[in-house]
Amino acid sequence: MKKIGFFLFLLLFSLESCYNKEEAKDFTQFVNPFIGTDGTGHTFPGPCLPFGMVQPSPDNVDIGWDYTSGYQYKNQEILGFSQTHLSGTGINDLGDILLLPFVENKTENFKTTYIKKSEKASPGFYSVTLNDSIKVNLTATERVAFNQFLYPTNKAKLVVDIQHGLRFLTDSLVLDSKVSIENNTAISGYCHNKNWVERKYFFTLTFDNPFSNAIELPKKAKEKAPRYILDFELKNKKLQAKIAFSTVSIEGAKNNLKTELPNWNFEQTVANAKAKWNSYLAKIEIEAPQKQKEIFYTSLYHLFTQPSNIADVDGKYRGADDKVATAANGEYYSTLSLWDTYRAANPLYTILVPERVNGFINTMLLHHKAAGYLPIWTVWGQENNCMIGNHAIPIITDAYNKGFRGFDANEALQAMIATTSKNHPNNDWTLYNQYGYYPFDKIDNESVSRTLESGYDDYCVALLAEKLGNKTVAETYYKRASYYKNIFDKETGLMRGKDTQGHWRTPFDPLKPTSPMNNPGDYTEANAWQYSWASTQHDIPGIINLLGGKEQFTKQLNTFFTLSGEEDNRHLGQEGMIGQYAHGNEPSHHISYLYAYSNEPEKGKKLITQIYNQFYNNTPNGITGNDDCGQMSAWYIFTTLGFYPVNPATGAFVFGIPQVKKATIHLSDNKTLTIISKGSSYKKIILNGKKIEGIEINYKQIMQGGELKFE
């Protein structure tokens, strides 16, 4: 009996140890969805699933640059809870189907206040108590938003506002709608909206309690969609609503609902969402203080919030040509903020979620077939032509260079050639090829930035063409990739606007930032100092040569990080400043890593650490600048690990300095890469027992796993 008792003791001890071990690996405890919701981060606190289609969340205001996600942490009012949102963007859209519970009779001005200390959020869950004692809980599956309202009484009212949306420079939004009250527990319909993009969405809204009355409110000027007040006689003071979406049809939305969320078990839906998030957050383990873990795992959370798979559960989606098609493997991604994410977020996806990468690329190729050019910036599958360059190109080249073969590379090359030879919004290839740059007297703004961004894309076309053995195309595009030299001003050492006669922009203020919406000029949300480093993404030797050698290159970097200029201006990309470095906007993101190519590499490590500590925090204002669909977060994640993709199309990563003593990346095929760092500097880097010569590690080395030691 003693042996049996001892055996049972060991068994229980073992089970308890396993339980504690699993409990310790709840990475969702380190995620704070409120990080980035105050100031310019523009994130939202509501729940979603990794790469999910819906994101229910509170809306404080429905228009204005501060409210691109609908929410600001310090705002004490709530308009209601809409079901779709963008994370960290600079322009408003989505915010579909607003619900607002209330108890007192109202016919207008339905916004409410809430008890701030009651507000809670974690991956897959959001909760708040309104000042009329109604508690709101939100969760979601990939395509279905789940709203739960706990009333103080069984007599309940609910606003259902289908006209609502997060608007940008429009006072109309809905072009057309058709909504039907199917019965006393279901409302279905569609809306055709025009805002940042023109799009159609279809939905079905179902309740677990029947409503006893439905009143349609009078439409205001320019409104084309209904708003209802629904009355309920509840049994237990609880009302639940599920809202499923589709880009295709009402039937598609209903099928999504039936497939993903057939029951009314709110707690289980929250648990499922938490488990799904844990599986993604567990891809990297770090040893770090609590504060650093919160910033890091929230960064991972924001990284995986998008792109959104907008295909229905049966694979159907509505393309850029407004036609319905079926996507292979049920994947068609949108919320593609490519000017931002090609720099670090997409390269990070190739490491952490390689199973998604072919789906991303095939989406881009399908978009090309429908629109005639590769995507630039898409929402709900539709193009808004926002920003410059054609940065699906480096993402595709990067994937091919890393060995991804789940797409037709020759088709991809032809799509790249078409995209960079047939004129489309923000791309006049006739002009570009005629002068070897964009002359500022022929285009309204961004002439220097467009030239430089196009040059990087040209390099990526050449790189893929060379890999595929197409020497003629490679030679043509390598030549175009050097066009940046045509706008290099030797006198100032900067990239400068030039007109059709070859004359420099005069007067020239290299510290003056410009932006097409706020201060049109030759640069995109930046000044000459910031954009002059753009071509170092693909031709560092060329820039060093133009500047007159490595010593001058180093001097230029030092000047850049110490030169004072105008005051911060968040609307012109001037945020998170160290000298002229602006961490709040993407063109600066790789520049601190350029010190690895200079005469003073140690200075780069110190600057990287300064940026890491200075511009991120575990507070609502903890992201400096728009998170831009995870790009700001991706910089933090890479920098934590100790390397960064300066040239994001080659599969190479430049060493910085790890910001933790130990990190473990869980890779595909059950492999792991453990990163160990013993200080704020290092003399050598050892990968699996062998010293790395040079300043880079490549994708293949990372994915093989093992141990990377900074000694």
Short mmCIF file of C-alpha atoms in Angstrom, two decimals, residues 506-678:
data_model
loop_
_atom_site.label_atom_id
_atom_site.label_comp_id
_atom_site.label_asym_id
_atom_site.label_seq_id
_atom_site.Cartn_x
_atom_site.Cartn_y
_atom_site.Cartn_z
CA THR A 506 15.34 76.01 -55.11
CA PRO A 507 15.04 77.19 -52.41
CA PHE A 508 15.86 73.92 -50.65
CA ASP A 509 15.25 73.37 -46.96
CA PRO A 510 16.43 69.81 -46.09
CA LEU A 511 14.86 70.02 -42.62
CA LYS A 512 11.36 70.89 -43.84
CA PRO A 513 9.08 67.81 -43.80
CA THR A 514 6.40 67.49 -46.46
CA SER A 515 3.32 65.34 -46.88
CA PRO A 516 0.75 65.32 -49.68
CA MET A 517 -2.22 66.04 -47.40
CA ASN A 518 -0.66 68.55 -45.01
CA ASN A 519 2.31 70.23 -46.71
CA PRO A 520 2.85 69.03 -50.30
CA GLY A 521 6.45 68.78 -51.43
CA ASP A 522 9.08 66.34 -52.63
CA TYR A 523 8.94 63.92 -49.68
CA THR A 524 6.35 61.58 -48.20
CA GLU A 525 5.76 62.28 -44.51
CA ALA A 526 9.46 63.11 -44.15
CA ASN A 527 12.19 65.57 -45.01
CA ALA A 528 15.29 65.32 -47.21
CA TRP A 529 17.50 64.03 -44.40
CA GLN A 530 15.12 61.18 -43.60
CA TYR A 531 14.40 60.04 -47.16
CA SER A 532 18.00 60.28 -48.32
CA TRP A 533 18.69 56.96 -46.58
CA ALA A 534 15.97 55.11 -48.51
CA SER A 535 18.28 53.64 -51.16
CA THR A 536 20.51 52.14 -48.48
CA GLN A 537 17.95 49.37 -48.32
CA HIS A 538 19.36 47.91 -51.55
CA ASP A 539 22.62 49.71 -52.39
CA ILE A 540 24.69 50.58 -49.35
CA PRO A 541 27.97 50.46 -51.32
CA GLY A 542 26.46 52.85 -53.86
CA ILE A 543 25.45 55.36 -51.18
CA ILE A 544 28.85 55.08 -49.47
CA ASN A 545 30.50 55.81 -52.81
CA LEU A 546 28.24 58.81 -53.51
CA LEU A 547 29.03 60.24 -50.09
CA GLY A 548 32.76 59.86 -50.69
CA GLY A 549 33.66 56.77 -48.68
CA LYS A 550 33.04 55.02 -45.40
CA GLU A 551 34.36 57.83 -43.27
CA GLN A 552 31.96 60.34 -44.82
CA PHE A 553 29.15 57.78 -44.60
CA THR A 554 29.81 57.52 -40.85
CA LYS A 555 29.94 61.29 -40.52
CA GLN A 556 26.62 61.60 -42.36
CA LEU A 557 25.01 59.13 -39.96
CA ASN A 558 26.37 60.98 -36.96
CA THR A 559 25.06 64.28 -38.29
CA PHE A 560 21.68 62.72 -38.99
CA PHE A 561 21.25 61.52 -35.41
CA THR A 562 22.37 64.80 -33.83
CA LEU A 563 21.06 67.51 -36.18
CA SER A 564 18.24 69.50 -34.61
CA GLY A 565 15.46 70.85 -36.75
CA GLU A 566 11.79 71.78 -36.61
CA GLU A 567 9.50 70.78 -33.77
CA ASP A 568 7.77 67.40 -33.77
CA ASN A 569 4.80 67.24 -36.14
CA ARG A 570 2.89 63.97 -36.04
CA HIS A 571 1.00 64.82 -39.23
CA LEU A 572 4.27 65.16 -41.14
CA GLY A 573 5.94 62.02 -39.82
CA GLN A 574 8.03 63.90 -37.27
CA GLU A 575 7.56 61.84 -34.14
CA GLY A 576 9.92 59.81 -32.00
CA MET A 577 12.85 62.08 -32.82
CA ILE A 578 16.58 61.63 -32.21
CA GLY A 579 18.18 64.38 -34.24
CA GLN A 580 16.51 63.91 -37.64
CA TYR A 581 15.73 60.24 -37.00
CA ALA A 582 11.93 59.87 -36.74
CA HIS A 583 10.99 56.49 -35.33
CA GLY A 584 7.30 57.31 -35.62
CA ASN A 585 7.45 56.84 -39.40
CA GLU A 586 8.69 53.91 -41.42
CA PRO A 587 11.39 55.42 -43.73
CA SER A 588 13.63 55.83 -40.65
CA HIS A 589 13.24 52.30 -39.31
CA HIS A 590 16.37 50.72 -40.80
CA ILE A 591 18.73 53.67 -40.37
CA SER A 592 20.15 52.91 -36.90
CA TYR A 593 21.19 49.49 -38.23
CA LEU A 594 23.30 51.18 -40.94
CA TYR A 595 26.00 51.78 -38.34
CA ALA A 596 26.93 48.13 -38.88
CA TYR A 597 28.37 49.29 -42.23
CA SER A 598 30.12 52.33 -40.74
CA ASN A 599 33.37 52.99 -38.91
CA GLU A 600 31.50 53.16 -35.60
CA PRO A 601 29.31 50.03 -35.26
CA GLU A 602 29.16 50.31 -31.44
CA LYS A 603 27.38 53.64 -31.79
CA GLY A 604 24.63 51.89 -33.72
CA LYS A 605 24.07 49.37 -30.93
CA LYS A 606 23.68 52.19 -28.41
CA LEU A 607 21.22 54.04 -30.64
CA ILE A 608 19.20 50.88 -31.27
CA THR A 609 18.91 50.33 -27.53
CA GLN A 610 17.98 53.98 -26.98
CA ILE A 611 15.20 53.81 -29.58
CA TYR A 612 13.97 50.52 -28.12
CA ASN A 613 13.68 51.94 -24.61
CA GLN A 614 12.61 55.47 -25.45
CA PHE A 615 9.77 55.00 -27.92
CA TYR A 616 7.91 51.95 -26.55
CA ASN A 617 6.11 51.52 -23.23
CA ASN A 618 3.52 49.28 -21.57
CA THR A 619 1.04 52.15 -21.28
CA PRO A 620 -1.82 53.30 -23.56
CA ASN A 621 0.57 55.81 -25.20
CA GLY A 622 3.26 53.14 -25.51
CA ILE A 623 3.58 53.24 -29.32
CA THR A 624 5.20 56.33 -30.84
CA GLY A 625 3.55 56.90 -34.20
CA ASN A 626 0.91 54.80 -35.96
CA ASP A 627 1.52 51.08 -35.43
CA ASP A 628 0.61 50.72 -39.13
CA CYS A 629 -0.71 47.17 -39.12
CA GLY A 630 2.12 45.83 -37.00
CA GLN A 631 5.19 47.46 -38.57
CA MET A 632 6.10 49.50 -35.48
CA SER A 633 5.62 46.32 -33.44
CA ALA A 634 7.73 44.27 -35.85
CA TRP A 635 10.67 46.65 -35.34
CA TYR A 636 10.44 46.05 -31.60
CA ILE A 637 10.27 42.27 -31.98
CA PHE A 638 13.25 42.05 -34.36
CA THR A 639 15.28 44.43 -32.21
CA THR A 640 14.52 42.35 -29.13
CA LEU A 641 16.03 39.35 -30.92
CA GLY A 642 19.12 41.25 -32.09
CA PHE A 643 18.78 41.51 -35.88
CA TYR A 644 16.76 43.41 -38.48
CA PRO A 645 16.05 43.20 -42.26
CA VAL A 646 17.74 46.36 -43.58
CA ASN A 647 17.18 44.99 -47.09
CA PRO A 648 13.89 43.11 -46.63
CA ALA A 649 13.99 41.26 -49.97
CA THR A 650 17.15 39.18 -49.69
CA GLY A 651 16.59 37.00 -46.64
CA ALA A 652 19.50 38.67 -44.83
CA PHE A 653 19.25 40.27 -41.38
CA VAL A 654 21.78 42.76 -40.01
CA PHE A 655 22.93 42.27 -36.43
CA GLY A 656 22.10 44.86 -33.82
CA ILE A 657 22.21 43.91 -30.15
CA PRO A 658 19.71 41.58 -28.39
CA GLN A 659 17.60 43.37 -25.79
CA VAL A 660 17.07 40.25 -23.64
CA LYS A 661 19.42 37.71 -22.13
CA LYS A 662 17.58 34.81 -23.72
CA ALA A 663 14.95 34.35 -26.41
CA THR A 664 13.68 31.16 -28.00
CA ILE A 665 11.96 31.19 -31.40
CA HIS A 666 9.76 28.15 -32.03
CA LEU A 667 10.17 27.46 -35.74
CA SER A 668 8.45 25.08 -38.16
CA ASP A 669 9.31 21.35 -38.13
CA ASN A 670 9.62 21.46 -34.32
CA LYS A 671 12.89 23.37 -34.51
CA THR A 672 13.93 26.15 -32.17
CA LEU A 673 16.49 28.94 -32.32
CA THR A 674 17.73 30.01 -28.90
CA ILE A 675 19.36 33.44 -28.73
CA ILE A 676 21.69 34.13 -25.81
CA SER A 677 23.24 37.50 -25.03
CA LYS A 678 25.53 38.31 -22.13
#
